[in-house]
Short mmCIF file of C-alpha atoms in Angstrom, two decimals:
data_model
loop_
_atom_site.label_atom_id
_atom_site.label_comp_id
_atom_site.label_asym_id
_atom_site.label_seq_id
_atom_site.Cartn_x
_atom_site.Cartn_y
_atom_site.Cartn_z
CA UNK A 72 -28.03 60.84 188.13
CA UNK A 73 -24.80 61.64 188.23
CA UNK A 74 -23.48 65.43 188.61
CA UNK A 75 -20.59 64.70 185.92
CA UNK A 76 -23.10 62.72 183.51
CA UNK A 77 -24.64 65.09 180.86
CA UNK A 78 -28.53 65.04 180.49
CA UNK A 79 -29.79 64.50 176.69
CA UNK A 80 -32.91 66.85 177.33
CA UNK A 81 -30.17 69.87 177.62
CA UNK A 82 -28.85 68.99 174.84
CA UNK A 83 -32.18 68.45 173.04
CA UNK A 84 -33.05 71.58 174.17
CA UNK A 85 -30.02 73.39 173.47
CA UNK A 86 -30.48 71.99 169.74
CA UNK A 87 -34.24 73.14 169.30
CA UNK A 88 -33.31 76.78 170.50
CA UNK A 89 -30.06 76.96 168.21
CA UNK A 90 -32.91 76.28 165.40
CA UNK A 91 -35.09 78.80 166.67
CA UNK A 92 -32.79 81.68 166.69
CA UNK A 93 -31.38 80.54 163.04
CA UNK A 94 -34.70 80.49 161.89
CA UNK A 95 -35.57 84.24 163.38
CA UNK A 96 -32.29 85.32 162.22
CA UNK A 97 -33.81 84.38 158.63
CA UNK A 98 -36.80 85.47 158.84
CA UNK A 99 -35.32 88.93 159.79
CA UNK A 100 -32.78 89.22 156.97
CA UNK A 101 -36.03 88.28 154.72
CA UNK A 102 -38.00 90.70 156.10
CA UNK A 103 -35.04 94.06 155.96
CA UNK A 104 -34.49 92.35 152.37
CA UNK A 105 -38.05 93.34 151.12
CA UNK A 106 -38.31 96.39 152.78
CA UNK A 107 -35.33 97.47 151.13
CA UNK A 108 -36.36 96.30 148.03
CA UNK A 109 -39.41 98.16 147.58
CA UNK A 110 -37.89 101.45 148.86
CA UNK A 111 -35.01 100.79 146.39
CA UNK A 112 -38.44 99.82 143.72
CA UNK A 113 -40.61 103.12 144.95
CA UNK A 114 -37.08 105.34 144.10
CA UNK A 115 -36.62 103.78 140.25
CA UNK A 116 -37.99 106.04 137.66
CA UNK A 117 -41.06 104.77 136.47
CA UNK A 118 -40.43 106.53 132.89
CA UNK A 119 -38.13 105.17 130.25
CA UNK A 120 -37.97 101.56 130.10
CA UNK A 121 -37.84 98.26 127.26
CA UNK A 122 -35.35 99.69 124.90
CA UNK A 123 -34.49 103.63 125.32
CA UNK A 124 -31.34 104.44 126.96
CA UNK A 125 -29.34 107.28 128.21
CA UNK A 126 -26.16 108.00 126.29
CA UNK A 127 -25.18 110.67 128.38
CA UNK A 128 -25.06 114.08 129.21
CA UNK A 129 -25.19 116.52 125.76
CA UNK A 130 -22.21 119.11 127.36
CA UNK A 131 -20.10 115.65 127.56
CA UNK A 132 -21.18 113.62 124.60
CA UNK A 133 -20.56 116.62 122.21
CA UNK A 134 -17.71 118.12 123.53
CA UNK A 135 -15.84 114.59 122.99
CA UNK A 136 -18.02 114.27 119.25
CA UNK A 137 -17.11 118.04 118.15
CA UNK A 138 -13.85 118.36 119.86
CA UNK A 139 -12.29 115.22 118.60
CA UNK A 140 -14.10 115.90 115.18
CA UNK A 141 -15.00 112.09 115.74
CA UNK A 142 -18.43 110.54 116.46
CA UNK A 143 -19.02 108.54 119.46
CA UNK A 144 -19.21 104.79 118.52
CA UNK A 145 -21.21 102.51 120.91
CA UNK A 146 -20.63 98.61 120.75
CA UNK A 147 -23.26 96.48 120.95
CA UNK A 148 -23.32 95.02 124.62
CA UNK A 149 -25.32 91.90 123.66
CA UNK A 150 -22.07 90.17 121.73
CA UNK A 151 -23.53 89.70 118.23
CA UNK A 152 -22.57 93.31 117.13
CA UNK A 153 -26.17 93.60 115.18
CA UNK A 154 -26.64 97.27 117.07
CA UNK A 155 -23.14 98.61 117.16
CA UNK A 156 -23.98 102.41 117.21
CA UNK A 157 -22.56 105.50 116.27
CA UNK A 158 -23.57 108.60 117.96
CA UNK A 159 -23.08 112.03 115.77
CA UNK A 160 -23.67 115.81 116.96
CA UNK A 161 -24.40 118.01 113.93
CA UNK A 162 -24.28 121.92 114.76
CA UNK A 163 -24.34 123.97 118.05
CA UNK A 164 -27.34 123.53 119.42
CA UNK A 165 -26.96 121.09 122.22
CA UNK A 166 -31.11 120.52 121.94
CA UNK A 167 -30.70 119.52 118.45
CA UNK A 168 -28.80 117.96 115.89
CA UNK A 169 -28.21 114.52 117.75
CA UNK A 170 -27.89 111.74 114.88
CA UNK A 171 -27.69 107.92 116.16
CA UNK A 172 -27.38 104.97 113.62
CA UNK A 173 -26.41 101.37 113.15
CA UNK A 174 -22.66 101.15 112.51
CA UNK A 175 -23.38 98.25 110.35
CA UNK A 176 -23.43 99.25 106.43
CA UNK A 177 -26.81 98.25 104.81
CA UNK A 178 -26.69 95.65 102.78
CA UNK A 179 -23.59 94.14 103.59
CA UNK A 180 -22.41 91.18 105.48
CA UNK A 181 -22.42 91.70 109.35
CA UNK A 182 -18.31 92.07 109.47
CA UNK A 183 -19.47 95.48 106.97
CA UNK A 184 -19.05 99.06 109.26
CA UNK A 185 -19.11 102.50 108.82
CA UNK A 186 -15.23 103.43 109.89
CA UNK A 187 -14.86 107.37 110.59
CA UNK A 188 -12.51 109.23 108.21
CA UNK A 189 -11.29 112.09 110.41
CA UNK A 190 -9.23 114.12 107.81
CA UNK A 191 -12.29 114.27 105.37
CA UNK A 192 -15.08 114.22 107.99
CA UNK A 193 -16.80 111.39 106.37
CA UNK A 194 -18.10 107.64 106.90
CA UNK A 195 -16.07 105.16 105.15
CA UNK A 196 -17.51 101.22 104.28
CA UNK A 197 -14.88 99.38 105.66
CA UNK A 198 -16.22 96.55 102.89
CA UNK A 199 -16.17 99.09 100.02
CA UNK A 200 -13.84 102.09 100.22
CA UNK A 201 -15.74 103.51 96.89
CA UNK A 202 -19.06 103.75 99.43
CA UNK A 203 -19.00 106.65 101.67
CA UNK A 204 -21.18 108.50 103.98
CA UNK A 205 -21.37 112.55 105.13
CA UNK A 206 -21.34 113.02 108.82
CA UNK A 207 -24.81 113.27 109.45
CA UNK A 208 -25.46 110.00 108.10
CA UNK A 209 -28.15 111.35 105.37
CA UNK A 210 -30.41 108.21 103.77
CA UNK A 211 -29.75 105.91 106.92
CA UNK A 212 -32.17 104.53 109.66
CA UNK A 213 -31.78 107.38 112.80
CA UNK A 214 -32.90 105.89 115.65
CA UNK A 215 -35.27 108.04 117.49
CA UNK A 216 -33.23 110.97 119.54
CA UNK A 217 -34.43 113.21 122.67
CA UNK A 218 -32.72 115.48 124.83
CA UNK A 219 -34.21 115.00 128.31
CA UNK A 220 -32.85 117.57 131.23
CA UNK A 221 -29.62 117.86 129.52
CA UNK A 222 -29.45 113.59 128.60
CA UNK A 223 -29.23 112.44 124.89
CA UNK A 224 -31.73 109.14 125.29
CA UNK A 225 -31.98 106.74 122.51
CA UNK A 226 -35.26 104.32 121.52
CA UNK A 227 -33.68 101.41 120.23
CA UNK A 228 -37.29 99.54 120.04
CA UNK A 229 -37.44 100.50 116.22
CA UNK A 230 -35.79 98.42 113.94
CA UNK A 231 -33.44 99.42 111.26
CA UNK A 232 -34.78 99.75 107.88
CA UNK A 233 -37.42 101.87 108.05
CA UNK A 234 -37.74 105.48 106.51
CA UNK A 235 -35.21 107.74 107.74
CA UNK A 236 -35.77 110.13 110.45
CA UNK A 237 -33.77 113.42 110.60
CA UNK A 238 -34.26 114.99 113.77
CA UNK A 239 -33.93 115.20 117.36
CA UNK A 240 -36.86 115.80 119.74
CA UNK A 241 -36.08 117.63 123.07
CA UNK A 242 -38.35 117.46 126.30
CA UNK A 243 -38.76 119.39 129.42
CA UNK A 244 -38.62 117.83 132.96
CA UNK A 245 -37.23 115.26 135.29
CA UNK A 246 -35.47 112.18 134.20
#
């Protein structure tokens, strides 16, 4: 054999352990991928899930609601505008007084929402001019409210329709 003549079981060789260390270099990005995963899984809050959501922090939500003397509207992320939201804070009690309801006016077509009137603090029908609404939506579907360590959560599981609620709920703890 000649010196200047390459040998195929080099390169066979060469080719097999090339494989090798792709194949551990996989495996080892599989492996850190999972272990970071399930910290990342162990550190989620286990609490609420399928439909409750976090607005926000009360100090922030109702300092933009009261201060602007405007409720917080909320579009519906989905892209069919069925749950386009308003969020309202009646009183001074940042515990209390949380009011959240579909923008959508009952019994309209879908293109039919409550528009804010800031100069008479009021809910206009945007269909209807002659329909109108006080602040605290009175008569409406509320979705259920609570006020968890100092976040205004909403449980958008129940559907629209049903009898009105009129409160908010507050709860102790971590969340």
């Amino acid at each position: 054999m000649s010196p200047v003549q390459p040998s195929s079981g080099h390169a066979t060789r060469a080719l097999l352990l090339a494989f090798a260390a792709v194949a551990v270099a996989v495996g080892g990005l599989w492996a850190a991928s999972a272990v970071i995963t399930s910290q990342h899984n162990s550190r989620t809050p286990k609490g609420d899930v399928g439909g409750v959501v976090t607005l926000g922090k009360t100090k922030q939500l109702a300092k933009h609601i009261n201060g602007d003397n405007q409720p917080t509207f909320f579009p519906d992320t989905s892209g069919n505008h069925l749950r386009d939201l308003y969020v309202q804070h009646v009183g001074t009690d940042l515990d209390h007084g949380w009011v959240v309801f579909a923008a959508q006016v009952p019994d309209e077509g879908d293109g039919c929402v409550w528009q804010w009137q800031r100069d008479q603090s009021r809910f206009r029908s945007s269909c209807d001019h002659a329909r109108t609404l006080a602040a605290d939506a009175p008569g409406l579907y509320h979705y259920p409210v609570t006020v968890k360590s100092g976040k205004v959560k909403v449980d958008l599981r129940a559907a629209p329709g049903a009898e009105p609620a009129t409160t908010s709920t507050t709860t102790a703890g971590g969340g």
